[in-house]
Coordinates of N, CA and C in Angstrom, one line a residue:
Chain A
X1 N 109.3 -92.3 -44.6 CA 107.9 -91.8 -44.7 C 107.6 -90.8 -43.6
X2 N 107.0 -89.9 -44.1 CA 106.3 -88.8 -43.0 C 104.9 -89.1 -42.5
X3 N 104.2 -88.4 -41.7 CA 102.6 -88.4 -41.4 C 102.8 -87.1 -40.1
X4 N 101.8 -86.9 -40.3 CA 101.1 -86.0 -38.9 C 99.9 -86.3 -38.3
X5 N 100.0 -86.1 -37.2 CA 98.7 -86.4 -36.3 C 98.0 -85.7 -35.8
X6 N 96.8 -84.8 -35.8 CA 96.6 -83.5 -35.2 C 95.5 -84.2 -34.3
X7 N 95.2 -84.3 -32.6 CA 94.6 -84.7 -31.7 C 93.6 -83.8 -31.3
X8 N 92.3 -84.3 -32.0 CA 91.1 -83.2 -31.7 C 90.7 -82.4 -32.9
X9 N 89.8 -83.1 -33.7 CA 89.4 -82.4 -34.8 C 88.5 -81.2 -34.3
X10 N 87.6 -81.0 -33.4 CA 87.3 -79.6 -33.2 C 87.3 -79.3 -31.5
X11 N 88.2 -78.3 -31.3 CA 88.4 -77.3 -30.2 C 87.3 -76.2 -29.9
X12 N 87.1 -75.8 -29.0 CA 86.0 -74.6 -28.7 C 86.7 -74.2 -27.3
X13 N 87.1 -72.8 -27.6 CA 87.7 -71.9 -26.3 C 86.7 -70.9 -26.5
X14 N 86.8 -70.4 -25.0 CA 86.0 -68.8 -24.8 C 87.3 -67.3 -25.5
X15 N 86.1 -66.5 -25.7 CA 87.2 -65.3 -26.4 C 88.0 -64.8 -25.2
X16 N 89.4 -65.0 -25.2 CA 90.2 -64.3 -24.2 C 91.1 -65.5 -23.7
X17 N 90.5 -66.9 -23.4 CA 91.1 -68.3 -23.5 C 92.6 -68.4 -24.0
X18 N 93.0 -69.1 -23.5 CA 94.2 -69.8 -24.0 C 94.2 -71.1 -25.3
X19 N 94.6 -70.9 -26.4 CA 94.4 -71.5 -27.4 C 95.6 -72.7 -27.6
X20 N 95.3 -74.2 -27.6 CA 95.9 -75.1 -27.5 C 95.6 -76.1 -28.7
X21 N 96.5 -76.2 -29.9 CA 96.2 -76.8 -30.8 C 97.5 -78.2 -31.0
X22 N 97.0 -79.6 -30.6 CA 98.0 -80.3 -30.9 C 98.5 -80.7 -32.3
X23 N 100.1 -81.4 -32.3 CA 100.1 -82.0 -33.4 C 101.6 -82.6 -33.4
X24 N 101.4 -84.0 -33.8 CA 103.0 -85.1 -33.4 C 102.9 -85.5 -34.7
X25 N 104.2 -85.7 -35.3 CA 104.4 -85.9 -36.4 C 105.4 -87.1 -36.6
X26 N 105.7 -88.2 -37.8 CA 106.4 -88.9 -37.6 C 107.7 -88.4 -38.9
X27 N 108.6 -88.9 -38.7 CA 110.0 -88.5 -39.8 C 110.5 -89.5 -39.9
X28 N 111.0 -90.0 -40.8 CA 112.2 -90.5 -40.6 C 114.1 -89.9 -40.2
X29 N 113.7 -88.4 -40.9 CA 114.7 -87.6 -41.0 C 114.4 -86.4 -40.2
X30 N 115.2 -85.6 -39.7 CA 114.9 -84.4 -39.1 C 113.7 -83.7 -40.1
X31 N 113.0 -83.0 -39.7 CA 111.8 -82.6 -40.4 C 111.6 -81.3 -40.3
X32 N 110.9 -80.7 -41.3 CA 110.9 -79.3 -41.5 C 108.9 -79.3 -40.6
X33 N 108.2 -78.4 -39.9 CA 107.2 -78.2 -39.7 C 106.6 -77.1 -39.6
X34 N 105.2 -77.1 -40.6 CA 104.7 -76.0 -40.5 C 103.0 -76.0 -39.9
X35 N 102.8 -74.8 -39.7 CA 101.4 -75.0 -39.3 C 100.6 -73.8 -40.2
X36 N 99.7 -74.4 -41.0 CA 98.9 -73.4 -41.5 C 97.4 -73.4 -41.4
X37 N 96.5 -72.0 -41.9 CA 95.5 -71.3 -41.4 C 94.4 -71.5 -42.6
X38 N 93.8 -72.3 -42.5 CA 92.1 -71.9 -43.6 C 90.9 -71.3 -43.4
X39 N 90.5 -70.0 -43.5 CA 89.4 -69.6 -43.5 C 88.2 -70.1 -44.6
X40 N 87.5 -70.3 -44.1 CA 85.8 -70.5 -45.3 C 86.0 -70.1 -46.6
X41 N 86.0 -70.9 -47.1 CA 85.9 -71.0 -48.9 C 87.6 -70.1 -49.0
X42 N 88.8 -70.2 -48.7 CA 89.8 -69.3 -48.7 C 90.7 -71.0 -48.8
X43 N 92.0 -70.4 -49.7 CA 92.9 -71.5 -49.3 C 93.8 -71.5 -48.2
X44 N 94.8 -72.1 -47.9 CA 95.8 -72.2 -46.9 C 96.8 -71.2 -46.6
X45 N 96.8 -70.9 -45.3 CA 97.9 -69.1 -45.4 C 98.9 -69.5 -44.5
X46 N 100.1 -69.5 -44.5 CA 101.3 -70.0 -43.6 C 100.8 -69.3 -42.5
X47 N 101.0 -70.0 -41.3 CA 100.7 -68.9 -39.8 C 102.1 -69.5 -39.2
X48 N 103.6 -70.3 -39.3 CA 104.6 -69.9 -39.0 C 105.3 -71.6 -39.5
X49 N 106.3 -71.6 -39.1 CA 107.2 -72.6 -39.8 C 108.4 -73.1 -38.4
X50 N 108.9 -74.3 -38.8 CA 110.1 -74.4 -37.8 C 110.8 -75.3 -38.9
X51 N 111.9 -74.5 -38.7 CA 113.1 -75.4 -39.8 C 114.7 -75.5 -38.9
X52 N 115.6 -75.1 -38.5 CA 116.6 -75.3 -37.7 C 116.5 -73.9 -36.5
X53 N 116.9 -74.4 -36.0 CA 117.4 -73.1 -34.7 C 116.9 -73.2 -33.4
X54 N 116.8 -72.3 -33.3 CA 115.2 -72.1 -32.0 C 114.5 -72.3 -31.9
X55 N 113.7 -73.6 -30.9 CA 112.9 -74.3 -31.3 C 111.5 -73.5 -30.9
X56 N 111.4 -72.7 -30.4 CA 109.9 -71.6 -30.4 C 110.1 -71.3 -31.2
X57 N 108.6 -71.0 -31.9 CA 108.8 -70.2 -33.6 C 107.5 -69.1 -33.2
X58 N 107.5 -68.0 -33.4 CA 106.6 -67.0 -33.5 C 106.4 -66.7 -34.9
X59 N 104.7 -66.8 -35.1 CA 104.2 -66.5 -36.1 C 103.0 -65.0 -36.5
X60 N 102.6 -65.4 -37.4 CA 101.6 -64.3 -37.6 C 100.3 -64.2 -36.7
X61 N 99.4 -63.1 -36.0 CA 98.6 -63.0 -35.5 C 98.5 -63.7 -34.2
X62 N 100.1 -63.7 -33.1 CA 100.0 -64.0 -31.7 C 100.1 -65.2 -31.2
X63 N 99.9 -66.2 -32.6 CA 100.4 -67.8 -32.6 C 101.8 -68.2 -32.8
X64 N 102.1 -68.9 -31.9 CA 103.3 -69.3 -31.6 C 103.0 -71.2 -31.6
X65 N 104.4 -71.9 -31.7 CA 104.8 -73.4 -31.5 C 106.2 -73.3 -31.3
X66 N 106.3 -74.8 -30.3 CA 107.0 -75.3 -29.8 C 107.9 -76.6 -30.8
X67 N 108.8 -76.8 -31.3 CA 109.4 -78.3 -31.9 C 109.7 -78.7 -30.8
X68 N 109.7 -80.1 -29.9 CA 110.1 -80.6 -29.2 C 110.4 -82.5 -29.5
X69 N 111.4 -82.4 -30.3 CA 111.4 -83.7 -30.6 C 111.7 -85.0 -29.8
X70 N 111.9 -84.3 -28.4 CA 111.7 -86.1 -27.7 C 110.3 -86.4 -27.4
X71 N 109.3 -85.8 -28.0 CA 107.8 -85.8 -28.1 C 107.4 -85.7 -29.4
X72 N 108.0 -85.6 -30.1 CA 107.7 -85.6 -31.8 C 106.4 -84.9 -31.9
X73 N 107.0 -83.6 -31.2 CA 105.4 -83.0 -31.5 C 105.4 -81.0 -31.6
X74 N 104.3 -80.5 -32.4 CA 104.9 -79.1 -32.1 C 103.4 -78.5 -32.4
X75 N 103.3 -78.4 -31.2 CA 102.1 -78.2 -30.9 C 102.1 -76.3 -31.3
X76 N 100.7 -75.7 -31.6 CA 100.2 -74.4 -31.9 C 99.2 -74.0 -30.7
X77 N 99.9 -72.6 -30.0 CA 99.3 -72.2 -28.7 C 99.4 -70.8 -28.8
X78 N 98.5 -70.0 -28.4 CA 98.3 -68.9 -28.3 C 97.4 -68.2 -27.5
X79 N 97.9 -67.0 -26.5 CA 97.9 -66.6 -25.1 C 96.2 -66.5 -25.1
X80 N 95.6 -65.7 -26.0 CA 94.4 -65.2 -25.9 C 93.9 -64.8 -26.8
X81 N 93.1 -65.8 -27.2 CA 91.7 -66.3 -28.3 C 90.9 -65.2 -28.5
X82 N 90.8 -64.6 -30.2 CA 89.8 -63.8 -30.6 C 89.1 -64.2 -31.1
X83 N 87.8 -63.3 -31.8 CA 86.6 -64.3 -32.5 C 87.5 -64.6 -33.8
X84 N 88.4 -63.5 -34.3 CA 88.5 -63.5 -35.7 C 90.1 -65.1 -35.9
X85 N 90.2 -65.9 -34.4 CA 91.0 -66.7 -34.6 C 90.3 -68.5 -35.4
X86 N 88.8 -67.9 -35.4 CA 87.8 -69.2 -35.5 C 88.3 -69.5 -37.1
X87 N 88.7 -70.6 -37.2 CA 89.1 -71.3 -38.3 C 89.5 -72.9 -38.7
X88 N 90.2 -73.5 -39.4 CA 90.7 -75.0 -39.5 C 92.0 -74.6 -39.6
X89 N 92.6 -75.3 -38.4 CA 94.0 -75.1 -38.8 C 94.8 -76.6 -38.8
X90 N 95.8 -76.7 -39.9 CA 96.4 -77.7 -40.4 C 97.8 -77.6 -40.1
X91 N 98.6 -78.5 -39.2 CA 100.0 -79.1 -38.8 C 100.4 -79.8 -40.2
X92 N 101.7 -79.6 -40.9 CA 102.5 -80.3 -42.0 C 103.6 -80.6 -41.9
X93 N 104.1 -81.4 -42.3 CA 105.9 -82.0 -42.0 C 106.1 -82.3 -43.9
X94 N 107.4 -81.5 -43.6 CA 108.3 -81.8 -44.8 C 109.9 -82.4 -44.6
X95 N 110.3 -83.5 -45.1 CA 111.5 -83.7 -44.6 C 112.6 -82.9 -45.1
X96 N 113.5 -82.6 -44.4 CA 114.7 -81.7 -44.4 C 116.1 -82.5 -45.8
X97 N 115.8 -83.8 -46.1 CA 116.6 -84.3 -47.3 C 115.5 -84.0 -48.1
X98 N 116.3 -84.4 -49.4 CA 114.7 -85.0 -50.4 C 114.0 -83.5 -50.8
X99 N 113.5 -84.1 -51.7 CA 112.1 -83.4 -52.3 C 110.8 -83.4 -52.2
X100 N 110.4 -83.9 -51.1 CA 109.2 -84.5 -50.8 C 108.6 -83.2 -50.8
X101 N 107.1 -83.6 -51.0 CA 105.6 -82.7 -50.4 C 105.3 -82.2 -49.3
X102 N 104.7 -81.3 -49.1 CA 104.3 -81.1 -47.6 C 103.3 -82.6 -47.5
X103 N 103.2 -83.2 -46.1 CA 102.5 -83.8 -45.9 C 101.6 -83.1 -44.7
X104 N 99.9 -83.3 -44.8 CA 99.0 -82.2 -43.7 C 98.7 -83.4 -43.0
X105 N 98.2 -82.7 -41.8 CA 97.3 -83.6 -40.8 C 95.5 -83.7 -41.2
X106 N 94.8 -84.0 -40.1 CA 93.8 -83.8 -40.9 C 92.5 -83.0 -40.4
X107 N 93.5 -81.8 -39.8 CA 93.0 -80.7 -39.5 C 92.2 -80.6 -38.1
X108 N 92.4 -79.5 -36.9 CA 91.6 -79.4 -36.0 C 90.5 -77.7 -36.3
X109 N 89.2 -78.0 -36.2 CA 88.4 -77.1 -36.5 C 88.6 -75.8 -35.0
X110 N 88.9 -74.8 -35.1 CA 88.6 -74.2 -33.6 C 87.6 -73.0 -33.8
X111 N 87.0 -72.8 -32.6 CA 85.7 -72.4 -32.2 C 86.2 -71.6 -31.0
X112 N 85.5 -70.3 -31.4 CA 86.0 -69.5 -30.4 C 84.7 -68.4 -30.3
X113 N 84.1 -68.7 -28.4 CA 82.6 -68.5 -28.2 C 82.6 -67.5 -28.0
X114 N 82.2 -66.1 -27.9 CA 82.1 -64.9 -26.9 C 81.4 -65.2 -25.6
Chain B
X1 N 101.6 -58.1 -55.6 CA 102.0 -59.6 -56.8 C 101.0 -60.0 -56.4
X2 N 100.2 -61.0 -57.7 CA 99.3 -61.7 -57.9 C 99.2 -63.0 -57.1
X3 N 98.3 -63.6 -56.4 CA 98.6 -65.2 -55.9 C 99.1 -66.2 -57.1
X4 N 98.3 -67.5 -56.4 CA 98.1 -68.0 -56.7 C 96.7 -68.3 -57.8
X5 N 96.6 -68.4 -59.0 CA 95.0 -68.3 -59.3 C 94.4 -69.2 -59.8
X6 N 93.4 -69.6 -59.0 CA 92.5 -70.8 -59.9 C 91.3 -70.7 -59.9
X7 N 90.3 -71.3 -61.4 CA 89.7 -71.5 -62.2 C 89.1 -72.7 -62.4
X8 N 87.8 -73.0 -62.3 CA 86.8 -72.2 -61.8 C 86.8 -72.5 -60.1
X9 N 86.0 -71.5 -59.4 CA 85.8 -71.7 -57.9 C 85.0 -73.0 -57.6
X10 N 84.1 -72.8 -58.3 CA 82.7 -73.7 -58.4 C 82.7 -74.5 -59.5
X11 N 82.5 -76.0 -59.3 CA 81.9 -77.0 -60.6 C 80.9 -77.6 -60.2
X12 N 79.5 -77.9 -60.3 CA 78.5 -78.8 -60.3 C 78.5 -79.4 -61.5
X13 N 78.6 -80.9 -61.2 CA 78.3 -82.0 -62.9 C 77.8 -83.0 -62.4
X14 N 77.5 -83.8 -63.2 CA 76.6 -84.8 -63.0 C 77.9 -86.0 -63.4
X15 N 77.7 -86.9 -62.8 CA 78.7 -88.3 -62.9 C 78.9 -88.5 -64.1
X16 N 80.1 -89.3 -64.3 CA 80.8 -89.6 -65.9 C 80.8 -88.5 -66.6
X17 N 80.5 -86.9 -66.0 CA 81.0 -85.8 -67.2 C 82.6 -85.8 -67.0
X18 N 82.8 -85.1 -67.8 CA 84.3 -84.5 -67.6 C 84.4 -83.2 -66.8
X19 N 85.3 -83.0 -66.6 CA 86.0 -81.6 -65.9 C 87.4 -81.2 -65.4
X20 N 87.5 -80.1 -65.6 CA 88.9 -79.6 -65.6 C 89.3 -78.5 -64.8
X21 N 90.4 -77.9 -64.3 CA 90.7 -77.2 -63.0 C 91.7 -76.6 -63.8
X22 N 91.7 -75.1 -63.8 CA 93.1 -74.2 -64.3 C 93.5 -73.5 -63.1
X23 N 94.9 -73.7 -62.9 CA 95.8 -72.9 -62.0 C 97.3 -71.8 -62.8
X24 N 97.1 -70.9 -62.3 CA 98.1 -69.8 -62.6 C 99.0 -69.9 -61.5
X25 N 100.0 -70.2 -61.6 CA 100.6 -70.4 -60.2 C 101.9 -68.6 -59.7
X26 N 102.5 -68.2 -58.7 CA 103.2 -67.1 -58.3 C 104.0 -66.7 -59.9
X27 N 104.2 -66.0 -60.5 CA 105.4 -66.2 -61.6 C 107.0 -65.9 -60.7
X28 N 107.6 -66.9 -61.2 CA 109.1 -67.3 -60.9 C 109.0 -69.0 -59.9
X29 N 107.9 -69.2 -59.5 CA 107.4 -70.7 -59.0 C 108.0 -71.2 -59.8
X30 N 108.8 -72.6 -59.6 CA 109.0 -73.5 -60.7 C 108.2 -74.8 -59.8
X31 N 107.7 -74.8 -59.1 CA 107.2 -76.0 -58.5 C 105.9 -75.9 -58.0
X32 N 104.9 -76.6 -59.1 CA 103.5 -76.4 -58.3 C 102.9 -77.6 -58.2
X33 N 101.9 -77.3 -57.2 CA 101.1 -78.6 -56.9 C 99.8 -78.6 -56.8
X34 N 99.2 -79.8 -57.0 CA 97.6 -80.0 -57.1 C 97.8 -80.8 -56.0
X35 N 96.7 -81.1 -54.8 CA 96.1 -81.0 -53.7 C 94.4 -81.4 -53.6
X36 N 94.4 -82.4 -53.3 CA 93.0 -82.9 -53.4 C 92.6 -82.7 -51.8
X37 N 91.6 -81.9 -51.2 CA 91.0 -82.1 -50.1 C 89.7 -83.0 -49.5
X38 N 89.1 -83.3 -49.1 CA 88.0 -84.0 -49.0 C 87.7 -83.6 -47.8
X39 N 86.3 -83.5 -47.4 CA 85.3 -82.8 -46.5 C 85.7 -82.9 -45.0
X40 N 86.8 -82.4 -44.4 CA 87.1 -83.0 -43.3 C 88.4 -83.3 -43.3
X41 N 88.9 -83.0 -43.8 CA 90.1 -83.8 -43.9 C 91.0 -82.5 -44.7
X42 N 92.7 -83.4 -44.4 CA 93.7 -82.6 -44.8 C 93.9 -82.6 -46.1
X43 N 94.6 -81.4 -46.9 CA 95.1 -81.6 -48.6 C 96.1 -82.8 -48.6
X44 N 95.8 -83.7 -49.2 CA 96.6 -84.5 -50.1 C 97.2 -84.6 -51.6
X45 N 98.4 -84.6 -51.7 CA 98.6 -84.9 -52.7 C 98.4 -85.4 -54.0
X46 N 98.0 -85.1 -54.6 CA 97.7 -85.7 -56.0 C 99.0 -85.7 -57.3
X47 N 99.5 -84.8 -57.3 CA 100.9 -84.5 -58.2 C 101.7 -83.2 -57.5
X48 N 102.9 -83.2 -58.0 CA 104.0 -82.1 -58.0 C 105.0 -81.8 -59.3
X49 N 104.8 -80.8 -60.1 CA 105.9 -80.4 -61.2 C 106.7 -79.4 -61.0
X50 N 107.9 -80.2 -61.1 CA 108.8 -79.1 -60.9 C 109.7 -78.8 -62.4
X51 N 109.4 -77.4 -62.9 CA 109.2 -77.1 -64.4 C 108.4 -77.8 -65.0
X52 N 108.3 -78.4 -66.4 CA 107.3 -78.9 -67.2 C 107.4 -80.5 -66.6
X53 N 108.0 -80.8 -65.7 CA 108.1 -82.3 -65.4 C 107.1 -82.9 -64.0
X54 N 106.5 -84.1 -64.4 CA 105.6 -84.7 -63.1 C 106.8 -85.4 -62.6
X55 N 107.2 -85.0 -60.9 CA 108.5 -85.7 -60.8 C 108.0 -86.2 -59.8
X56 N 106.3 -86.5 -59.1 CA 105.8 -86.7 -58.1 C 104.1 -87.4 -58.1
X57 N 103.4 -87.9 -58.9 CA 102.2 -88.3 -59.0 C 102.0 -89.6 -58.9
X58 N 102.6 -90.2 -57.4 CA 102.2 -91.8 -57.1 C 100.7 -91.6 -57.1
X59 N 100.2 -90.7 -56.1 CA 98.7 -90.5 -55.6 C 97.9 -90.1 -56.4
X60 N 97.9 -90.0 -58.0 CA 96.7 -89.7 -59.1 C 96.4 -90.6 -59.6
X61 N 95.1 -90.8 -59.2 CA 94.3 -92.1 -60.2 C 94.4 -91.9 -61.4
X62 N 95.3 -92.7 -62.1 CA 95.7 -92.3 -63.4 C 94.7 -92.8 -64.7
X63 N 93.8 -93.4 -63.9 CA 93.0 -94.1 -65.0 C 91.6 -92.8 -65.1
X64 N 91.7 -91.7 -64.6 CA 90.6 -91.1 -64.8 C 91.3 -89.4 -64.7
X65 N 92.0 -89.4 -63.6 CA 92.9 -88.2 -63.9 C 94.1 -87.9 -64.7
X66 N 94.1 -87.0 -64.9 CA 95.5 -86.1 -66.1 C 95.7 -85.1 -65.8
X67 N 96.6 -84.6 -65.9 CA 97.0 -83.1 -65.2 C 98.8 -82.9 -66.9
X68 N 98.6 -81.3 -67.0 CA 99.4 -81.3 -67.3 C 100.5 -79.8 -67.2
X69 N 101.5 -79.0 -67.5 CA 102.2 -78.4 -66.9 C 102.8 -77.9 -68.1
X70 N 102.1 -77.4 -69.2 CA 102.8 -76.9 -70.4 C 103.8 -75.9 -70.5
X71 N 104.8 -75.7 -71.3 CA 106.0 -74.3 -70.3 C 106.3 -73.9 -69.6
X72 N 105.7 -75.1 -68.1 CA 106.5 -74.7 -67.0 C 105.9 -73.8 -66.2
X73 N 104.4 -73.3 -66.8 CA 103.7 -72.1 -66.0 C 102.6 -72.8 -65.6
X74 N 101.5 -72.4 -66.0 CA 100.1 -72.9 -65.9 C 99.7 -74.4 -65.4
X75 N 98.8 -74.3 -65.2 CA 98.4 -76.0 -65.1 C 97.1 -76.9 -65.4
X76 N 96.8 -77.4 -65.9 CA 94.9 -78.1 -65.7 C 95.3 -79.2 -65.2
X77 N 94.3 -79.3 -64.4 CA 94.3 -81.1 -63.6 C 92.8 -81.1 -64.4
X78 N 92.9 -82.7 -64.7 CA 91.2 -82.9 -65.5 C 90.5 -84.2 -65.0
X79 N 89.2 -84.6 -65.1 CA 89.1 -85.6 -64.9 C 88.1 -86.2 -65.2
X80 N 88.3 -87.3 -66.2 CA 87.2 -88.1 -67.1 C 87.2 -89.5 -66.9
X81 N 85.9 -89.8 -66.7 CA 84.7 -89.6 -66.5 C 84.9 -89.0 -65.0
X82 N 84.0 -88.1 -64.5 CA 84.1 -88.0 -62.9 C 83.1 -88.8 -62.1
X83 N 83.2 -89.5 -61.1 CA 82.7 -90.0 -60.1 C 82.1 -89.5 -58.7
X84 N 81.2 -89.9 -58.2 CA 80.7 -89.3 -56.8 C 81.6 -88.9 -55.7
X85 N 82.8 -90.0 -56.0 CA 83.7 -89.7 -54.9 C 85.0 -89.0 -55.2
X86 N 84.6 -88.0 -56.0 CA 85.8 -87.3 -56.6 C 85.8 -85.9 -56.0
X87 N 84.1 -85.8 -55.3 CA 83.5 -84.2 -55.2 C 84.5 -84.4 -53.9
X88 N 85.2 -82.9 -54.1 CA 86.3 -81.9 -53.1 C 85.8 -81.0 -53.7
X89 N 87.6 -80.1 -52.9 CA 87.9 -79.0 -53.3 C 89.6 -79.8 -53.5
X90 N 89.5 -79.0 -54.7 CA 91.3 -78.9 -55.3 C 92.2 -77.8 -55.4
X91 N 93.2 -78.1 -54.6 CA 93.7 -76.8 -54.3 C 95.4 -76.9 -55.0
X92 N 95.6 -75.8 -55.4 CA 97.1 -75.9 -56.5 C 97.6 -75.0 -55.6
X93 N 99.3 -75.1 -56.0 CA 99.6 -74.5 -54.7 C 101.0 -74.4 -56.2
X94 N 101.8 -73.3 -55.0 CA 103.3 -72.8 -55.8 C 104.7 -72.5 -54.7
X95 N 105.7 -72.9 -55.1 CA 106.6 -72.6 -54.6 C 108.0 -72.3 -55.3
X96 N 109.0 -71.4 -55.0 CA 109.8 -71.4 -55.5 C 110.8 -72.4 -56.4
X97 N 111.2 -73.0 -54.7 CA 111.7 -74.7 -55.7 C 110.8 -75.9 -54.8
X98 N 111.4 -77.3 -54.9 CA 110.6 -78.1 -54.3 C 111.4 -78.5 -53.0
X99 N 110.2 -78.8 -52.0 CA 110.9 -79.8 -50.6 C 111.3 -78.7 -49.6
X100 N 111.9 -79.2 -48.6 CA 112.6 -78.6 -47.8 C 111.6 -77.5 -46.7
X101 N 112.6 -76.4 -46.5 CA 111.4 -75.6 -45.7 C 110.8 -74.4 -46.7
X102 N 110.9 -74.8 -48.3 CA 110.0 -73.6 -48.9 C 108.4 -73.6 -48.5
X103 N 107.8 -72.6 -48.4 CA 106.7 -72.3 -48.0 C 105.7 -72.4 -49.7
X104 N 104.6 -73.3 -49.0 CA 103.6 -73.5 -50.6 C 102.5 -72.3 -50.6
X105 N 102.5 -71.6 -50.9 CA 101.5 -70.7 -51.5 C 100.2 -71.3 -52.3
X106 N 99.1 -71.4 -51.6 CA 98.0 -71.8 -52.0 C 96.9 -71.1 -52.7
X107 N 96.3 -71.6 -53.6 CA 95.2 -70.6 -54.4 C 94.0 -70.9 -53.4
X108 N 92.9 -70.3 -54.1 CA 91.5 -70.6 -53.0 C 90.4 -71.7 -53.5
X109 N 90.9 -72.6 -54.4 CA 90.5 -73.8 -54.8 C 89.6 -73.7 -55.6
X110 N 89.7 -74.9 -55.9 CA 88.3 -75.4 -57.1 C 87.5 -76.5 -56.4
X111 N 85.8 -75.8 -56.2 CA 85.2 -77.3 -55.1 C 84.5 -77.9 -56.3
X112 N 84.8 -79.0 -56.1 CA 83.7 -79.9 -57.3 C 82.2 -80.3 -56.5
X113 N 81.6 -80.3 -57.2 CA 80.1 -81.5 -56.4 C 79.9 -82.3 -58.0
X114 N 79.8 -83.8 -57.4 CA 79.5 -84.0 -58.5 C 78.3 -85.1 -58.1
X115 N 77.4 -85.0 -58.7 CA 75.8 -85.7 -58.6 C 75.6 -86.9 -59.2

């Protein structure tokens, strides 16, 4: 079985802030993770992925994550917060066997003040 | 290239109507999915077809939902009679094949309200 946990349904940074978005996830098997981006009335847009290698993953628009699995967690951080970063973002785990679904968290809202 | 497309954006109905969701999914997708959201919360699963087959719909109330996947393209998720606690947004999604680290490509959903 999979699940994800995202800690802190809504965040509020100042514009220019360091952006800190959690998320631990459970596997049974090594796990594929992604983190994706929902804007207002818009569906879900990949903002970056970790599947084998290097466990930093650099994504679209300055957001980066960490895999760190003796923390089962891979958290989404990024240096310095714009307005246009204000959105719901969703942590997902897919197992690396199998055919499984993505499974989502259940989303942290972020807020970003001028 | 075209997204994901779905149909309609907007449903307002009144309880015990029917209603139905069309999705166009990437062409060359053989694996698409419907995605139930609720107000707060993450997409959940409702079904997965990969080609014309449901090889994944533990999570569809089957006694009121139906979804089907005719030649492997298109999709309608439907649902009769509909209930108060049915109003989301439903979001269908596409991916090349299933599982693993493919990336799901999302349409911009279908929100229901239902009265």
């Amino acid at each position: 079985a999979q699940s994800v946990t995202q800690l802190g349904s809504h965040v509020s940074v100042s514009e220019g802030a360091l952006v800190l978005l959690r998320c631990n996830y459970s596997s049974s098997v090594p796990p594929y993770l992604f983190w994706y981006v929902q804007y207002p009335n818009q569906g879900l847009q990949l903002l970056l992925k970790y599947t084998t290698g290097a466990t930093l993953v650099k994504g679209i628009n300055g957001f980066e994550a960490e895999f760190k699995k003796s923390e089962t967690s891979f958290h989404l951080t990024k240096p310095s917060a714009h307005m246009s970063d204000a959105a719901e973002y969703f942590c997902a785990v897919s197992e690396n066997t199998g055919r499984r679904a993505l499974t989502f968290g259940s989303g942290t809202r972020l807020q970003v003040q001028p | 290239e075209a997204g994901v497309v779905q149909s309609p954006r907007y449903k307002i109905i009144e309880k015990k109507q029917p209603v139905a969701f069309w999705c166009n999914p990437i062409s060359g997708h053989n694996t698409l999915y419907w995605y139930r959201q609720n107000l707060g919360q993450g997409p959940e699963l409702l079904i997965r077809y990969e080609n014309e087959e449901a090889v994944d719909d533990s999570q569809l109330p089957k006694d009121r939902f139906s979804a089907e996947r005719l030649k492997g393209v298109d999709s309608t998720l439907k649902i009769q009679p509909a209930e108060l606690g049915d109003s989301a947004v439903y979001l269908c999604a596409s991916s090349p094949i299933a599982g693993g680290a493919n990336v799901l490509t999302f349409g911009a959903g279908s929100r229901l309200t239902v009265l």
